[in-house]
Every structure is written in structure tokens, then in C-alpha cells.
Coordinates of C-alpha atoms in Angstrom, one line a residue:
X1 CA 141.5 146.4 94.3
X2 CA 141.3 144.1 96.8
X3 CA 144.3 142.4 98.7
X4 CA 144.7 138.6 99.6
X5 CA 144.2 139.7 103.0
X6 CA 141.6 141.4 102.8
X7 CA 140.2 138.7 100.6
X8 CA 141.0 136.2 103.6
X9 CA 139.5 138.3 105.5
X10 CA 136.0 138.5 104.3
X11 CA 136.2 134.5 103.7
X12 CA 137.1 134.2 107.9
X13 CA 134.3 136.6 108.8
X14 CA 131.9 134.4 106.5
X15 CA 132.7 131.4 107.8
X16 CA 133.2 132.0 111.4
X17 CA 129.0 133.1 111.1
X18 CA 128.4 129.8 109.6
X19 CA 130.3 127.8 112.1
X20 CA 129.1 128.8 114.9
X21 CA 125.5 129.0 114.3
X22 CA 125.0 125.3 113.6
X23 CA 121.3 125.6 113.0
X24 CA 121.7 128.2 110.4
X25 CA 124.5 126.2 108.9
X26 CA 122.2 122.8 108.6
X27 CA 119.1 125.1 107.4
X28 CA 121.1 127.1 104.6
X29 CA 122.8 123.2 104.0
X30 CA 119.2 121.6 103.8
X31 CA 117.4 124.6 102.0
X32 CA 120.4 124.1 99.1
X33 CA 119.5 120.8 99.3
X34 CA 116.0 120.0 99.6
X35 CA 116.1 122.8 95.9
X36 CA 118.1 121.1 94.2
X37 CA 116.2 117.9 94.6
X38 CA 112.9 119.2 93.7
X39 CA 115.0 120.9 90.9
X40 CA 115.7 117.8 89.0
X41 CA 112.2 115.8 90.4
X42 CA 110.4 114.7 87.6
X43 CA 106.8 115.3 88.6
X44 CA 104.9 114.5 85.5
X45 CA 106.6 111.1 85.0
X46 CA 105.2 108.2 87.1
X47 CA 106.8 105.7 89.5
X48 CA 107.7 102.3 88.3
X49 CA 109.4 98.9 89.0
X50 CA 110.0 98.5 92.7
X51 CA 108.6 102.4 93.8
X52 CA 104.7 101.5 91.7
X53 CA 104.4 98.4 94.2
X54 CA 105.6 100.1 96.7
X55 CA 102.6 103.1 96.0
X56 CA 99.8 100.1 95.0
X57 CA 100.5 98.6 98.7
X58 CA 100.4 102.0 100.0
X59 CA 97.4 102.5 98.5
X60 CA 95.4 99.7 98.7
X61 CA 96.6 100.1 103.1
X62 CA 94.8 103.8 102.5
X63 CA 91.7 102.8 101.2
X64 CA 91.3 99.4 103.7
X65 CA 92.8 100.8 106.8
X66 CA 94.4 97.4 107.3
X67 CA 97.3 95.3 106.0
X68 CA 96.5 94.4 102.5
X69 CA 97.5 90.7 101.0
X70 CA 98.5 89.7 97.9
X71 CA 101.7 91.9 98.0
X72 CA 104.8 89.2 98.4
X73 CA 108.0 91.6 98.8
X74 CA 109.0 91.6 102.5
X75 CA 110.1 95.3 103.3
X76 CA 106.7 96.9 104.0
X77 CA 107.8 99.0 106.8
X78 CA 108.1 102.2 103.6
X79 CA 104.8 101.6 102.2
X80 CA 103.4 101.6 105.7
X81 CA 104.6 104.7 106.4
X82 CA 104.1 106.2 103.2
X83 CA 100.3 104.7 103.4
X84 CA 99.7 107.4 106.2
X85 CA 100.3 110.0 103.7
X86 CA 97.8 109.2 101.3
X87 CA 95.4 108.4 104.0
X88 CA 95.7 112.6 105.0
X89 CA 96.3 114.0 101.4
X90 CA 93.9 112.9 98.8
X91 CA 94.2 113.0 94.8
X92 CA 91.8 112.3 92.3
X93 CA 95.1 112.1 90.1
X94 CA 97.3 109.1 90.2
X95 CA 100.3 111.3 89.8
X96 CA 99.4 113.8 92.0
X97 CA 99.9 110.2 94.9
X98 CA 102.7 109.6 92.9
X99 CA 104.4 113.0 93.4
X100 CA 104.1 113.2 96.8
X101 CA 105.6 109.7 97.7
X102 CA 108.8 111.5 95.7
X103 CA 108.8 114.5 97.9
X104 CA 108.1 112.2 100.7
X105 CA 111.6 110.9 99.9
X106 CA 113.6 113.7 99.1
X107 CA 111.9 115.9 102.2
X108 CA 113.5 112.3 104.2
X109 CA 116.7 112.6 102.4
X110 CA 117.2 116.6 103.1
X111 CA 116.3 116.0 106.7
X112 CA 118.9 113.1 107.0
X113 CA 121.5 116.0 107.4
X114 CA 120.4 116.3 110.8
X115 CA 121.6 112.8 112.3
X116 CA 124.6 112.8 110.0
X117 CA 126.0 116.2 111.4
X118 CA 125.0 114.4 115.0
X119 CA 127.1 111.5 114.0
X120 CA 130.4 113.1 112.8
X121 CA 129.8 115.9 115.2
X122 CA 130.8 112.9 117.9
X123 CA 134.2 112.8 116.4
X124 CA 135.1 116.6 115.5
X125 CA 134.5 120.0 115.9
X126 CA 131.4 121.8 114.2
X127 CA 133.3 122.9 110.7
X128 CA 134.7 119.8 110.2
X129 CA 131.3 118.2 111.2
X130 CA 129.3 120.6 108.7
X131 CA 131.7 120.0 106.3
X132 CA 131.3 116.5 106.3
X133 CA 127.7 116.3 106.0
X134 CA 127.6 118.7 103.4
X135 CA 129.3 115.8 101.6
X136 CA 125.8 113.6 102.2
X137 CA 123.8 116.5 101.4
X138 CA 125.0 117.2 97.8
X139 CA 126.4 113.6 97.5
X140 CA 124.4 113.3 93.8
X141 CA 123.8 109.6 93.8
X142 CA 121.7 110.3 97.3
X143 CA 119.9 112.9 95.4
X144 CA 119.3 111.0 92.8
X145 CA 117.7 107.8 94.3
X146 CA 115.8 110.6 97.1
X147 CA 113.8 111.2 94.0
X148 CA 112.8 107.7 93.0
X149 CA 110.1 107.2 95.9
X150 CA 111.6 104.0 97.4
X151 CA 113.3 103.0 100.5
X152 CA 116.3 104.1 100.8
X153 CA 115.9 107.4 102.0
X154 CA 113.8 106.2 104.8
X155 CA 116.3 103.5 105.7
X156 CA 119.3 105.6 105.4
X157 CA 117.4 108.4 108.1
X158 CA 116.5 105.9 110.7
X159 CA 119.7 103.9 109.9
X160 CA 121.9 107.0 111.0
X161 CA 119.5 107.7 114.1
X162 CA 120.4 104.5 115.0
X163 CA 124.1 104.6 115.2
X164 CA 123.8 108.1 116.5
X165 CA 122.3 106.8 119.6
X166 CA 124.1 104.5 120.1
X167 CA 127.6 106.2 119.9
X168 CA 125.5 108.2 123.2
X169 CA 127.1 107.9 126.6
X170 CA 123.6 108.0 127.8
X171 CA 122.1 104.8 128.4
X172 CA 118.6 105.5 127.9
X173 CA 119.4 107.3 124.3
X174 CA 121.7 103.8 123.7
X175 CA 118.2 102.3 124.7
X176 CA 116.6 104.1 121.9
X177 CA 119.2 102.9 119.6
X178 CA 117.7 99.6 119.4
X179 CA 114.2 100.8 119.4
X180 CA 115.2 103.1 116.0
X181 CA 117.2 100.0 115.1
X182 CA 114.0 97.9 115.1
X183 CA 112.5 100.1 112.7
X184 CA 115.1 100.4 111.0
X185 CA 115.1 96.7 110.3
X186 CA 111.3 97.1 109.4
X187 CA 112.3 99.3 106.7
X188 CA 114.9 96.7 104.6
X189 CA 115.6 93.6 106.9
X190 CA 119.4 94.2 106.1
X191 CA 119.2 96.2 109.1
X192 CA 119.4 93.3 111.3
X193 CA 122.7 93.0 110.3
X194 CA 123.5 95.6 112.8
X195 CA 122.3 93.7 116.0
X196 CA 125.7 92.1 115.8
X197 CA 128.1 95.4 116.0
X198 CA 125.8 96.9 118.5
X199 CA 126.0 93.9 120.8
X200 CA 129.7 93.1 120.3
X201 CA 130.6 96.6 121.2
X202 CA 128.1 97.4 123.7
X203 CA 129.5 94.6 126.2
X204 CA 133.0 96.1 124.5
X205 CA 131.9 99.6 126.0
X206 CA 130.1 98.6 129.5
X207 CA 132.1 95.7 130.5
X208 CA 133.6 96.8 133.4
X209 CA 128.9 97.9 134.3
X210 CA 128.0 95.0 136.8
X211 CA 124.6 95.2 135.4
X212 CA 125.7 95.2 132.0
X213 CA 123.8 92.2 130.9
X214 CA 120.9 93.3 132.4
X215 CA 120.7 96.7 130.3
X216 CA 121.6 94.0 127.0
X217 CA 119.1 92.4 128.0
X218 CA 116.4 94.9 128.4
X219 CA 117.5 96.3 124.7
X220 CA 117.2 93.7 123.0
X221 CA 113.9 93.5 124.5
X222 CA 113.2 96.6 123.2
X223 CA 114.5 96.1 119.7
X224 CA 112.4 92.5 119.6
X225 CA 109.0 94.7 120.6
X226 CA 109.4 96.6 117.9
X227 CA 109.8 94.2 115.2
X228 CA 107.6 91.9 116.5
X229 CA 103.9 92.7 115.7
X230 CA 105.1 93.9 111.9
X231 CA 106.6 90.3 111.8
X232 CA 103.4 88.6 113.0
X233 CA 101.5 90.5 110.5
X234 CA 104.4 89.7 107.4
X235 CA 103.6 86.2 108.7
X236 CA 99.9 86.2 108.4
X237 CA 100.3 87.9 105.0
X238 CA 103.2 86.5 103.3
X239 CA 103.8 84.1 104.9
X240 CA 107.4 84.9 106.4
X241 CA 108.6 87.0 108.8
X242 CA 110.2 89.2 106.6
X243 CA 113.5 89.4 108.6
X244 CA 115.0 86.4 110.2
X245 CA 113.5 84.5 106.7
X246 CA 115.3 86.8 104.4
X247 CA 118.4 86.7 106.7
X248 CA 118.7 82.9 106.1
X249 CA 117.6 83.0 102.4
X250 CA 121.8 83.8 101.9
X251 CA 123.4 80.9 103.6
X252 CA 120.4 78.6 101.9
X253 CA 121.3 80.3 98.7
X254 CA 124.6 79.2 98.2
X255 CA 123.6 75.5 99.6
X256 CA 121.2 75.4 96.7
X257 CA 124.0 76.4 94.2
X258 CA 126.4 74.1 95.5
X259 CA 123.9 71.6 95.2
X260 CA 123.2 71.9 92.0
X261 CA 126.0 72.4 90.5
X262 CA 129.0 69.8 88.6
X263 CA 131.6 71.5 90.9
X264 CA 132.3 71.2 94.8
X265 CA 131.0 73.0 97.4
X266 CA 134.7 74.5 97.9
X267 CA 135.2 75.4 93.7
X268 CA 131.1 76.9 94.4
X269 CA 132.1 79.0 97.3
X270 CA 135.6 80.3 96.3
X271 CA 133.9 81.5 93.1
X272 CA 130.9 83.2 95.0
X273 CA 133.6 84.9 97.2
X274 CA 135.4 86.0 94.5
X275 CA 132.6 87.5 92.7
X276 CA 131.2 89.1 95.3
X277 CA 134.8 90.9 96.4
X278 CA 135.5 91.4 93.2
X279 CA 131.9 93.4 92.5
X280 CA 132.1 94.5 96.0
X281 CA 135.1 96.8 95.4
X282 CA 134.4 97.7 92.3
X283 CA 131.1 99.5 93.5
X284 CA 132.9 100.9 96.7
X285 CA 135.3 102.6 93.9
X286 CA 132.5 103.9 92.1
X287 CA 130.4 104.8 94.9
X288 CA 133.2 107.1 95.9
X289 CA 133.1 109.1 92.7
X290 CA 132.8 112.3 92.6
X291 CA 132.6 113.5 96.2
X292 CA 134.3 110.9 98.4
X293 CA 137.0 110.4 96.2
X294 CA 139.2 113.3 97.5
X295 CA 138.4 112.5 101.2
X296 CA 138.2 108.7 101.8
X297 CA 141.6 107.1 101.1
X298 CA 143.5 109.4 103.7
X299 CA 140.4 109.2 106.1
X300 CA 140.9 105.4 106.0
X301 CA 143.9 105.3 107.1
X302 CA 143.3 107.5 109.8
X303 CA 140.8 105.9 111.3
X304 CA 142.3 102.8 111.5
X305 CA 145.5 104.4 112.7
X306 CA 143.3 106.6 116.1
X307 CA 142.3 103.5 117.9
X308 CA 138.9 103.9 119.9
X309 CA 135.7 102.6 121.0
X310 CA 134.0 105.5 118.8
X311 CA 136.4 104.6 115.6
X312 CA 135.8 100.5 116.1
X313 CA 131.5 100.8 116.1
X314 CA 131.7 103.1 113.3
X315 CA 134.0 100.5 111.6
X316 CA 132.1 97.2 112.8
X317 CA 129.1 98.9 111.8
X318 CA 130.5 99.6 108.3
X319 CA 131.3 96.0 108.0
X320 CA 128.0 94.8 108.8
X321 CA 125.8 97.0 106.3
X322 CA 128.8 95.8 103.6
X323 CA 127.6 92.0 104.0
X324 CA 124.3 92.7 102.0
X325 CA 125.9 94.4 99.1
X326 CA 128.2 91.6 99.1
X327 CA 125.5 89.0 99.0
X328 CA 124.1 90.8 96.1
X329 CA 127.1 91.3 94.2
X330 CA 128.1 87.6 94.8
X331 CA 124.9 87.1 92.9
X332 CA 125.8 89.5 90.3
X333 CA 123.0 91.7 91.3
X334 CA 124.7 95.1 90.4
X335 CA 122.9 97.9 91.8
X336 CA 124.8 100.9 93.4
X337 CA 121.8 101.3 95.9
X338 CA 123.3 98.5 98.0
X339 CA 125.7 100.9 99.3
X340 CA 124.2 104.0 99.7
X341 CA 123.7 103.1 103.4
X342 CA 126.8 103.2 104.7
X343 CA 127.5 106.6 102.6
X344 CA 127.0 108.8 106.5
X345 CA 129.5 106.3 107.8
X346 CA 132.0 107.3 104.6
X347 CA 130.8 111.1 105.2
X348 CA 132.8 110.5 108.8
X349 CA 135.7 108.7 107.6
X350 CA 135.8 111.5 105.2
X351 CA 135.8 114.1 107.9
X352 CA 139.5 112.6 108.8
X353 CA 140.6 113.9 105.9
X354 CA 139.3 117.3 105.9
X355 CA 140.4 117.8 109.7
X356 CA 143.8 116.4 108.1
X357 CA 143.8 119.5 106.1
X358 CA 142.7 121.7 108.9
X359 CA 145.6 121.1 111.0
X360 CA 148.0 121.0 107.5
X361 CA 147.1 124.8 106.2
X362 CA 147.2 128.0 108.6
X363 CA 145.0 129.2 106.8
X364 CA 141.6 126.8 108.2
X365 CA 139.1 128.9 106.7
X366 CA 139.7 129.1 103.3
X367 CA 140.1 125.6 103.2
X368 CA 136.3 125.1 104.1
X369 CA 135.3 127.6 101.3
X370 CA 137.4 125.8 98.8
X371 CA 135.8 122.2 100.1
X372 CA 132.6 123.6 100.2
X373 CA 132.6 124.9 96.5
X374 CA 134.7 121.5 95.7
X375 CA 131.7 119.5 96.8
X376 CA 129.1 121.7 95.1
X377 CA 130.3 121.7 91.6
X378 CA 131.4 118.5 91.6
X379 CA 127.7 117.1 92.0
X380 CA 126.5 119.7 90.0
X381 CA 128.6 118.2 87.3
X382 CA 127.8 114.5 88.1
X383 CA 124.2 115.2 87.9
X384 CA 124.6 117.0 85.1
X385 CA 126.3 114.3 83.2
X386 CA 123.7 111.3 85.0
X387 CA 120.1 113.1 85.0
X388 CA 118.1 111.4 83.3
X389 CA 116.4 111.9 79.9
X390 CA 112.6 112.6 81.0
X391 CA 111.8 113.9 77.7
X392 CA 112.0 110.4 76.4
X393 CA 110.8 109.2 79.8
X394 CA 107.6 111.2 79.2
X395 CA 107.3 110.6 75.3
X396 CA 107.6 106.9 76.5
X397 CA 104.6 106.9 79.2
X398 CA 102.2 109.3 76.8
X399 CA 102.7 106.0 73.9
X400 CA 102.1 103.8 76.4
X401 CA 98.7 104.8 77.0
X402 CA 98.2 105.5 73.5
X403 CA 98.8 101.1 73.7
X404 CA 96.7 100.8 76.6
X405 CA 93.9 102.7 75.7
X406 CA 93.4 99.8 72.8
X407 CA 94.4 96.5 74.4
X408 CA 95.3 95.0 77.5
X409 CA 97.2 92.2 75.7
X410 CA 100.7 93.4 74.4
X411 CA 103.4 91.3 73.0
X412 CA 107.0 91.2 74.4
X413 CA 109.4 93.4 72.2
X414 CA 112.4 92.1 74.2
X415 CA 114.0 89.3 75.9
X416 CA 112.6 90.3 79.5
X417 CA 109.6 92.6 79.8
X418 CA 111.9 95.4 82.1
X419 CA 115.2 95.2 80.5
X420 CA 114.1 97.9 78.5
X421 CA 112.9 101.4 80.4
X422 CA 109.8 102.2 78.2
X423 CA 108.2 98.5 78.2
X424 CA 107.8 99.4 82.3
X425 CA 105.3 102.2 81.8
X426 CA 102.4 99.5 80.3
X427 CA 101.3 98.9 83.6
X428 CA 101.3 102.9 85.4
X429 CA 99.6 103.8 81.9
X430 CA 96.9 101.4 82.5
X431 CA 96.7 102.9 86.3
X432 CA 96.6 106.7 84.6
X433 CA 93.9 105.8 82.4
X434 CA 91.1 104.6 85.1
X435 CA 88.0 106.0 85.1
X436 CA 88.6 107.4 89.3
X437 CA 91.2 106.5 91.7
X438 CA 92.5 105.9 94.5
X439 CA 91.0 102.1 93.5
X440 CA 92.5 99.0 95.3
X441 CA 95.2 97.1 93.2
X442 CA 93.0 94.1 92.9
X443 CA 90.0 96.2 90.7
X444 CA 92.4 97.0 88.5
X445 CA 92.5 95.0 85.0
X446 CA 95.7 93.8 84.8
X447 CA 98.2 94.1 81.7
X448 CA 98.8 90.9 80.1
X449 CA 102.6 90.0 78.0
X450 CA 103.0 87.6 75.6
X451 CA 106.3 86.1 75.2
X452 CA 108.2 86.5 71.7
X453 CA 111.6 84.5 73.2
X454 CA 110.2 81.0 72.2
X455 CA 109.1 81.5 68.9
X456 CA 111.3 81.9 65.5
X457 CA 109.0 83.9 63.0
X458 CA 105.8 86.2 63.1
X459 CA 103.7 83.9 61.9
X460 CA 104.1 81.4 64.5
X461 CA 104.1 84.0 67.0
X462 CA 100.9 85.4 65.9
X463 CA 98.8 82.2 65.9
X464 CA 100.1 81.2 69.0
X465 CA 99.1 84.9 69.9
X466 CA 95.6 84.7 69.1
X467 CA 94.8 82.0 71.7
X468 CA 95.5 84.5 74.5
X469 CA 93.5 87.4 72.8
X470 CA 96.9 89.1 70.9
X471 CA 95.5 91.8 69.1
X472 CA 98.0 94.4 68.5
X473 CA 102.0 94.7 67.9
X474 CA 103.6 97.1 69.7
X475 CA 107.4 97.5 68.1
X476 CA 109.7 100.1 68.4
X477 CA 113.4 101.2 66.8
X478 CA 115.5 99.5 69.7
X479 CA 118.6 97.6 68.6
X480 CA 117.5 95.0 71.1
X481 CA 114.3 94.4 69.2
X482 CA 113.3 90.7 69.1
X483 CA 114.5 90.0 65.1
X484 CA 110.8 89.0 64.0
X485 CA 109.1 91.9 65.2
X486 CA 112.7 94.2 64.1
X487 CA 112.0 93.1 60.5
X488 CA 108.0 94.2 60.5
X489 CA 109.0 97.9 61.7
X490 CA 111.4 98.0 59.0
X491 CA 109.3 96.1 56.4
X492 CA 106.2 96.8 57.6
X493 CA 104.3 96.6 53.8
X494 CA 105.8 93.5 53.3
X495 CA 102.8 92.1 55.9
X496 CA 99.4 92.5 54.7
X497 CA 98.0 91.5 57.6
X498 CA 99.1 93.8 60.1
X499 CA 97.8 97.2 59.7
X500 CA 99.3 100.1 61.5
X501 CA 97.3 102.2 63.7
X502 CA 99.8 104.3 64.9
X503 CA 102.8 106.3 64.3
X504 CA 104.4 108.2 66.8
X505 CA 106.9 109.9 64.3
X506 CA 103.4 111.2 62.7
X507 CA 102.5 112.7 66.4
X508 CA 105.5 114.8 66.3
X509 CA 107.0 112.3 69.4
X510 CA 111.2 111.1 69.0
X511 CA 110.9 108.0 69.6
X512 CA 109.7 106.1 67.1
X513 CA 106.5 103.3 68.1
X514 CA 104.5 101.6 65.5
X515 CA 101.3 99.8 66.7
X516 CA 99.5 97.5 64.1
X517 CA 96.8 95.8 64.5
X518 CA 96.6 92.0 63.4
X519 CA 94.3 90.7 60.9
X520 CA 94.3 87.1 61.7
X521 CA 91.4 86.4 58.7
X522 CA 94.1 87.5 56.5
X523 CA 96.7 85.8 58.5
X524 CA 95.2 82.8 57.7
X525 CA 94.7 83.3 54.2
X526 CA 98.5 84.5 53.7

């Protein structure tokens, strides 16, 4: 049998391989990684919500070889870059597209481990460095939105580039800083955000350099070359800039509330501020779980205690991309995805910690072996526990194009047409079903909802259907059913003049869809 030492041993032989070839380290990291993605990457379920407008700009760039208009969200800089993609590859499949704008992503996310090892290698030694990004490469919530197909793992790559340059003693890589940064911006405009860290501690850094406003000046040059011809073309296409428009839209925000609102502009503002702290640290908390849990409390305080130019940017910097999430949350717009960008600067923080420990055991290396099997199966679990359930996912897209293959007019089965996940696949169905594709957005017939909110019974509803070509009723089993259209699932004989067409309990499928087609002669006669 084997002895401890021995056992320590062959753990401190392991190790030292891994730790000293860095490249093998951040291969074996990324090839663990970039699995485990695909693993759980749902490629027969299509994009929705913000990722589908995303793909139909994309698209409709492909097939014109120009800026398309008509699209009015102001972070194009993805769909640009994704639109070169499905200018080289081409599909006669719409999820084929769809499929590779997810790889697209999680490829982006795996290869983020690169500029995150770069980052927290400028504060410690390679196994502490490769332990902390191994904290972004399994961190499950990253994995998780990488295979969603939106921005975020774009913004979080050129995000990190960013602030690795600019941690560089070498001006003309802190010169690329703000050339990343400008892209960076062109990605989600939040990014402007950190124009103010950079400059603050750049004059911080080079103060005593008697051309240091010179060098400012020439990268801010840079940065404002960057973003300026993708803000001429937002202009001509949107109509705003994008950036310095959606930078404002905050402060004009909460004039507008405070405006409009019985209480004063001090009562208005205390309450935003308390709303958006209160939100604000309630998503850091969670955003923590499971990984950064066991690392960031003692790396705070470490951080703050080691006072130095390296320690202030990344903490200025972690300020600034926290303002955004706090507008949001102010708002009560809860999404976790406000924070995933400042989850490299946590994975340094969190490196504190673990070099905390280092120093604390004797016994270094079987610490990294336990923090490297800590951070695996604790996002094994979480993604266990949080993946989603695509075999309703799919059931829902095949019904919805059962619906769409009879009528582009569907009612509203709920209060708001996406509060519900299957009511979102109407529109993709309707893009699956095309006779070819690629086609530009605009060809496309467009899915038409009815409202139920305003009206009390079916009958009204229906009449007031039929004037904008209501054909069909498309109800299913949810709780959150409108009560109208709740009663004809449940009763459905009790209405002669709706006449089912479909079951998806008789097409072996879980969850449960009646469509029924309306008989307004009978209707009328009722």
C-alpha cells in the first residue's frame, strides 16, 4: 500500500509538470473546457430573445455586405463580427447558422483563459496564476451564458485584453489598451465606463513622464479612431451613436422618474440608490456561488490591505464595470449577466486567497490538487442542478411550428408575449419553416400576437379577434394561463365553436398544447 508520502509525492511530481509548462497547463485547462461546453450545447434548439436579433442582423449584414437598417439595439459590434462568419460558412439550415454563432461563443469563452492567466499572472506566480483562471474556465455561469450566442463572451475577451495591456509597463502595449478598449466599447457601450479608470490611473502611473500628456493624448486618440466610424454608421442607422447616447440615457432616466413622480427628487433618488445597492449586492452574493465563494472574502481583504498601482486599477476598474449592473438593478432589471464581466477581475482577487493558502500549508502542492478538484466538482454540480430542460425546450419549438405551419396570427396566452419560455419560439419556428434561407429579415412574414390582457371573456376576445385575421387558439396547461383561454383547455366541449386541431398529448409530446380552430359562423350564432 501506498504511504502519504509517497502519495505526496506523486501529487508534487504531477504538478510541478503542470506548473511549469504553462502552455500545456492553459491547453489541458481549455481542452476541459471548451468539452464541457459543447457537452451541455444544445444544438438542435434554436436561438431566441436577444441572441435571434442578434443572428437576423448578422444575417441580413451577410447577405448585403453592408450595414443593414431597421435593427434599433445599439451593441452591433457582436453581430458584426459574428456576420463575418456566416459570410465564410454557409447553411441551407437555419440551425446549422444558429449552431455555429454558439460555438462561436463558447470557442470565445474557452480562449478567454488566455488573457485571464495574463492578467493574474501580473500579480503572482504561475500556480497561483493557473489556479486562478481555472476558476473562470469552469466558473458554470460563464459556461452557461458562452452557450447562448450573445455578447458576453466577446465583451468579456476583449474586456480582459484590455486591462491586460494596460497593467503593461510598455507603453506601446498601454497604447493598445485603448485601441482593444475601443472595441471593447463597440461590443456593449458599458465599456466606456472604463475610459475613466484608465485615465485616472494612467496620469496616476506616469506622472512623474514629462510627456505624459502627450502619450494621454495620443491614446485617447487611438481609442476615439476606433469607435468612431462604427458610431457614424450607428448614427446613420439608428439614429444614435450607440455609446455616448446610451451613456446619458442613465442620468436622463432618473430625471424622467423624478419628474413624474408625487415624490421629490431627493425621496426619487434615495429610493433608486437603495434599490440598486440593495439588488447590487444581492447579485454580487450570488454571482460568487459556487466557485468564488471560498476565495473572495479573504482575497478582498487582501487586496485592499497590499497597497499598489497594480491593486488600485484592478479595483478602479472593478468599480467602473459595477456602475452598469447598478443602473440596471436600480431599475429592477435583474439579470446575473450584468456581472459576468468583472468575473476575471474576481478570478484575481480570488488568487489572494489561494496564494494565502500557499504560504499557510507546507505542503503547496497538494493544496492546488485539492483547489483544482474543489473548483471542478463544484461546477459540475451547479450545472448539474441549473442546465436547462431542452427536452421541453425542443418539445416546445417542434409545437410551435406545428402553430406556425397553420397561421401567422396567434393569440397571447399570457400577460407579456416572453414571460413565458415557449411563447418565444413562434417567431424562430416561423424562420425554420422557410422554403430557403439565408433570406434577409425583412422577406420574412412576420408573426402577428393578439393581446388577451384587455378583454374579460372569450367571446369578446374572439370578435375582437376576427378583425385582425384570429384564426386559431393556441393554449397550453400553464398556471399563468390568461383565465378565459385556462377555462377552454379545461372545458374545451363546453365551446362549440372552437374545434381542436391539435393535441400534443395525442403526439406522444409532455407538454400539453391544444390548438382549436375558431368557427366564428357558429360564434355568431352561439
Amino acid at each position: 500500500m501506498f504511504k502519504i508520502e509517497q502519495i505526496t509525492e506523486v501529487f508534487e511530481k504531477k504538478s510541478e509538470i503542470f506548473t511549469k509548462n504553462v502552455i500545456l497547463s492553459l491547453s489541458l485547462i481549455g481542452a476541459i473546457s471548451i468539452i464541457t461546453r459543447l457537452c451541455i450545447l444544445p444544438f438542435n434548439i434554436p436561438l431566441t430573445l436577444d441572441a435571434q436579433g442578434y443572428f437576423s442582423y448578422a444575417i441580413d449584414m451577410s447577405i448585403l455586405g453592408k450595414f443593414p437598417t431597421g435593427y434599433y439595439f445599439p451593441n452591433n459590434g457582436w453581430p458584426v463580427f459574428l456576420s463575418a462568419f456566416f459570410s465564410i460558412f454557409h447553411f441551407t439550415n437555419i440551425i446549422d447558422y444558429m449552431s455555429l454563432q454558439r460555438v462561436i461563443t463558447v470557442v470565445l469563452s474557452t480562449l478567454t483563459i488566455i488573457p485571464v492567466y495574463l492578467l493574474c499572472r501580473k500579480f503572482f506566480e504561475k500556480k497561483i496564476a493557473l489556479l486562478s483562471t481555472l476558476l473562470f474556465a469552469f466558473e458554470p455561469k460563464i459556461i452557461l451564458n458562452s452557450t447562448l450566442g450573445i455578447t458576453e463572451s466577446l465583451f468579456i475577451f476583449l474586456g480582459t485584453w484590455s486591462i491586460v495591456f494596460f497593467l503593461s509597463h510598455n507603453k506601446k502595449l498601454i497604447y493598445l489598451s485603448f485601441m482593444t478598449l475601443g472595441l471593447f466599447t463597440l461590443i456593449r457601450y458599458e465599456g466606456f465606463l472604463l475610459v475613466f479608470p484608465f485615465t485616472v490611473m494612467f496620469f496616476i502611473r506616469f506622472r512623474k513622464d514629462r510627456k505624459v500628456i502627450l502619450h494621454y493624448i495620443i491614446m485617447l486618440s487611438i481609442f476615439v479612431i476606433t469607435i468612431l466610424p462604427m458610431s457614424y454608421v450607428r448614427s446613420e442607422t439608428i439614429g444614435s451613436d450607440g455609446i455616448i447616447s446610451n451613456v446619458s440615457a442613465g442620468p436622463s432616466y432618473y430625471k424622467h422618474v423624478s419628474e413624474n413622480s408625487i415624490k421629490s427628487s431627493e425621496e426619487i433618488i434615495f429610493d433608486l440608490i437603495v434599490t440598486g445597492m440593495t439588488n447590487l449586492i444581492k447579485y454580487v452574493g450570488w454571482s460568487t456561488i459556487p466557485i468564488f465563494l471560498f476565495f473572495l472574502p479573504v482575497g478582498i481583504y487582501f487586496i485592499f490591505k497590499n497597497r499598489n498601482i497594480q491593486n488600485y486599477i484592478i479595483i478602479t476598474c472593478l468599480f467602473a464595470l459595477l456602475l452598469p449592473s447598478f443602473y440596471a438593478y436600480s431599475r429592477n432589471i435583474q439579470e446575473t449577466r450584468y456581472l459576468l464581466i468583472i468575473y476575471p477581475i474576481l478570478c484575481v482577487i480570488s488568487g489572494f486567497t489561494i496564494q494565502k493558502l500557499f504560504t499557510k500549508f507546507k505542503r503547496s502542492n497538494l493544496v492546488f490538487w485539492a483547489i483544482f478538484v474543489l473548483v471542478l466538482t463544484s461546477s459540475i454540480l451547479f450545472l448539474e442542478l441549473k442546465k436547462n430542460d431542452y427536452e421541453h425546450e425542443q418539445e416546445a419549438y417542434d409545437i410551435a411550428k406545428e402553430v406556425v405551419k397553420k397561421t401567422k396570427v396567434i393569440n397571447h396566452s399570457y400577460a407579456e408575449e416572453l414571460s413565458i419560455p415557449e411563447t418565444k419560439y413562434f417567431r424562430i419556428a416561423n424562420l425554420a419553416l422557410l422554403p430557403k434561407f439565408p433570406v434577409l429579415n425583412a422577406e420574412i412574414p412576420q408573426i402577428q400576437f393578439i393581446e388577451t390582457k384587455d378583454f374579460q371573456n372569450i367571446e369578446e376576445y374572439l370578435k375582437s379577434g376576427e378583425k385582425n385575421g384570429l384564426k386559431y387558439l393556441v393554449i397550453d396547461d400553464s398556471p399563468r394561463q390568461v383565465k378565459f383561454l385556462k377555462d377552454v383547455f379545461i372545458n374545451e366541449k363546453n365551446y362549440k365553436y372552437l374545434h381542436k386541431e391539435f393535441d400534443s398529448h395525442d403526439h406522444g409530446y409532455k407538454y400539453h398544447v391544444k390548438i382549436f380552430e375558431i368557427r366564428y359562423d357558429e360564434l355568431d350564432r352561439h
